[in-house]
Amino acid sequence: MKHISLAVFAAILIGGSFVAVAEEPKPATKPIPASFDWSACKSDLEKFCKGSEGNENIYLCLLKHDEDLSKACDASHTKYE
């Protein structure tokens, strides 16, 4: 029984080292103008990024939810990738 417990513990330790960690979104490669119009993303911002301030933070928040964004919002912010 002791050997089984050690084997299970070792498997958990080894298996844990292979757990995928979500990569943080990369900042925009092109500068986002201070006057950028986020109106195409209004509903997405309300849903996913409420409270985000500043273009860079808004952009990073939208990237975190990239697969869930509306088509209009996705098209408006992807030009900065």
mmCIF file of C-alpha atoms in Angstrom:
data_model
loop_
_atom_site.group_PDB
_atom_site.id
_atom_site.type_symbol
_atom_site.label_atom_id
_atom_site.label_comp_id
_atom_site.label_asym_id
_atom_site.label_seq_id
_atom_site.Cartn_x
_atom_site.Cartn_y
_atom_site.Cartn_z
ATOM 1 C CA MET A 1 0.000 0.000 0.000
ATOM 2 C CA LYS A 2 2.838 2.344 0.837
ATOM 3 C CA HIS A 3 4.417 1.780 -2.581
ATOM 4 C CA ILE A 4 1.141 2.558 -4.345
ATOM 5 C CA SER A 5 0.750 5.807 -2.428
ATOM 6 C CA LEU A 6 4.286 6.862 -3.336
ATOM 7 C CA ALA A 7 3.671 5.957 -6.978
ATOM 8 C CA VAL A 8 0.460 7.994 -7.053
ATOM 9 C CA PHE A 9 2.190 10.939 -5.359
ATOM 10 C CA ALA A 10 5.086 10.764 -7.862
ATOM 11 C CA ALA A 11 2.654 10.609 -10.777
ATOM 12 C CA ILE A 12 0.855 13.702 -9.497
ATOM 13 C CA LEU A 13 4.132 15.592 -9.107
ATOM 14 C CA ILE A 14 5.361 14.606 -12.554
ATOM 15 C CA GLY A 15 1.975 15.153 -14.204
ATOM 16 C CA GLY A 16 1.678 18.569 -12.578
ATOM 17 C CA SER A 17 4.805 19.755 -14.344
ATOM 18 C CA PHE A 18 3.086 19.269 -17.701
ATOM 19 C CA VAL A 19 0.048 21.415 -16.946
ATOM 20 C CA ALA A 20 -0.356 24.063 -19.632
ATOM 21 C CA VAL A 21 -0.285 27.632 -18.439
ATOM 22 C CA ALA A 22 -2.332 30.150 -20.400
ATOM 23 C CA GLU A 23 -0.059 32.660 -22.073
ATOM 24 C CA GLU A 24 -0.791 36.292 -21.322
ATOM 25 C CA PRO A 25 -1.775 38.331 -24.374
ATOM 26 C CA LYS A 26 1.044 40.295 -25.939
ATOM 27 C CA PRO A 27 0.840 44.097 -26.041
ATOM 28 C CA ALA A 28 -0.077 45.728 -29.342
ATOM 29 C CA THR A 29 2.757 45.727 -31.861
ATOM 30 C CA LYS A 30 1.570 49.001 -33.386
ATOM 31 C CA PRO A 31 0.801 51.961 -31.152
ATOM 32 C CA ILE A 32 -2.899 52.412 -30.464
ATOM 33 C CA PRO A 33 -3.801 56.076 -31.022
ATOM 34 C CA ALA A 34 -5.076 57.862 -27.910
ATOM 35 C CA SER A 35 -8.126 58.886 -29.935
ATOM 36 C CA PHE A 36 -8.973 55.307 -30.998
ATOM 37 C CA ASP A 37 -12.731 54.820 -31.319
ATOM 38 C CA TRP A 38 -13.790 51.721 -29.366
ATOM 39 C CA SER A 39 -17.475 52.156 -30.320
ATOM 40 C CA ALA A 40 -17.454 48.925 -32.391
ATOM 41 C CA CYS A 41 -16.600 47.132 -29.134
ATOM 42 C CA LYS A 42 -19.077 48.883 -26.844
ATOM 43 C CA SER A 43 -21.108 45.778 -25.968
ATOM 44 C CA ASP A 44 -17.973 43.618 -25.710
ATOM 45 C CA LEU A 45 -16.336 46.132 -23.368
ATOM 46 C CA GLU A 46 -19.422 46.171 -21.149
ATOM 47 C CA LYS A 47 -19.507 42.382 -21.059
ATOM 48 C CA PHE A 48 -15.808 41.481 -20.731
ATOM 49 C CA CYS A 49 -13.766 44.555 -19.826
ATOM 50 C CA LYS A 50 -15.882 46.693 -17.531
ATOM 51 C CA GLY A 51 -13.549 48.993 -15.603
ATOM 52 C CA SER A 52 -10.582 48.676 -17.972
ATOM 53 C CA GLU A 53 -8.963 52.047 -18.547
ATOM 54 C CA GLY A 54 -6.457 53.190 -21.131
ATOM 55 C CA ASN A 55 -6.139 51.915 -24.670
ATOM 56 C CA GLU A 56 -3.416 49.366 -23.874
ATOM 57 C CA ASN A 57 -5.418 47.811 -20.999
ATOM 58 C CA ILE A 58 -8.584 47.748 -23.088
ATOM 59 C CA TYR A 59 -6.700 46.118 -25.958
ATOM 60 C CA LEU A 60 -5.186 43.460 -23.659
ATOM 61 C CA CYS A 61 -8.578 42.751 -22.120
ATOM 62 C CA LEU A 62 -10.143 42.279 -25.542
ATOM 63 C CA LEU A 63 -7.331 39.909 -26.516
ATOM 64 C CA LYS A 64 -8.063 37.758 -23.467
ATOM 65 C CA HIS A 65 -11.627 37.346 -24.778
ATOM 66 C CA ASP A 66 -10.692 37.207 -28.461
ATOM 67 C CA GLU A 67 -12.754 34.107 -29.265
ATOM 68 C CA ASP A 68 -15.912 35.590 -27.736
ATOM 69 C CA LEU A 69 -15.855 39.055 -29.346
ATOM 70 C CA SER A 70 -18.360 40.317 -31.877
ATOM 71 C CA LYS A 71 -17.156 40.382 -35.476
ATOM 72 C CA ALA A 72 -17.209 44.192 -35.558
ATOM 73 C CA CYS A 73 -15.091 44.498 -32.441
ATOM 74 C CA ASP A 74 -12.672 41.809 -33.563
ATOM 75 C CA ALA A 75 -12.134 43.593 -36.884
ATOM 76 C CA SER A 76 -11.586 46.964 -35.244
ATOM 77 C CA HIS A 77 -8.847 45.951 -32.824
ATOM 78 C CA THR A 78 -6.985 43.278 -34.827
ATOM 79 C CA LYS A 79 -5.274 45.900 -36.986
ATOM 80 C CA TYR A 80 -2.977 46.550 -34.012
ATOM 81 C CA GLU A 81 -1.723 42.970 -33.738
#
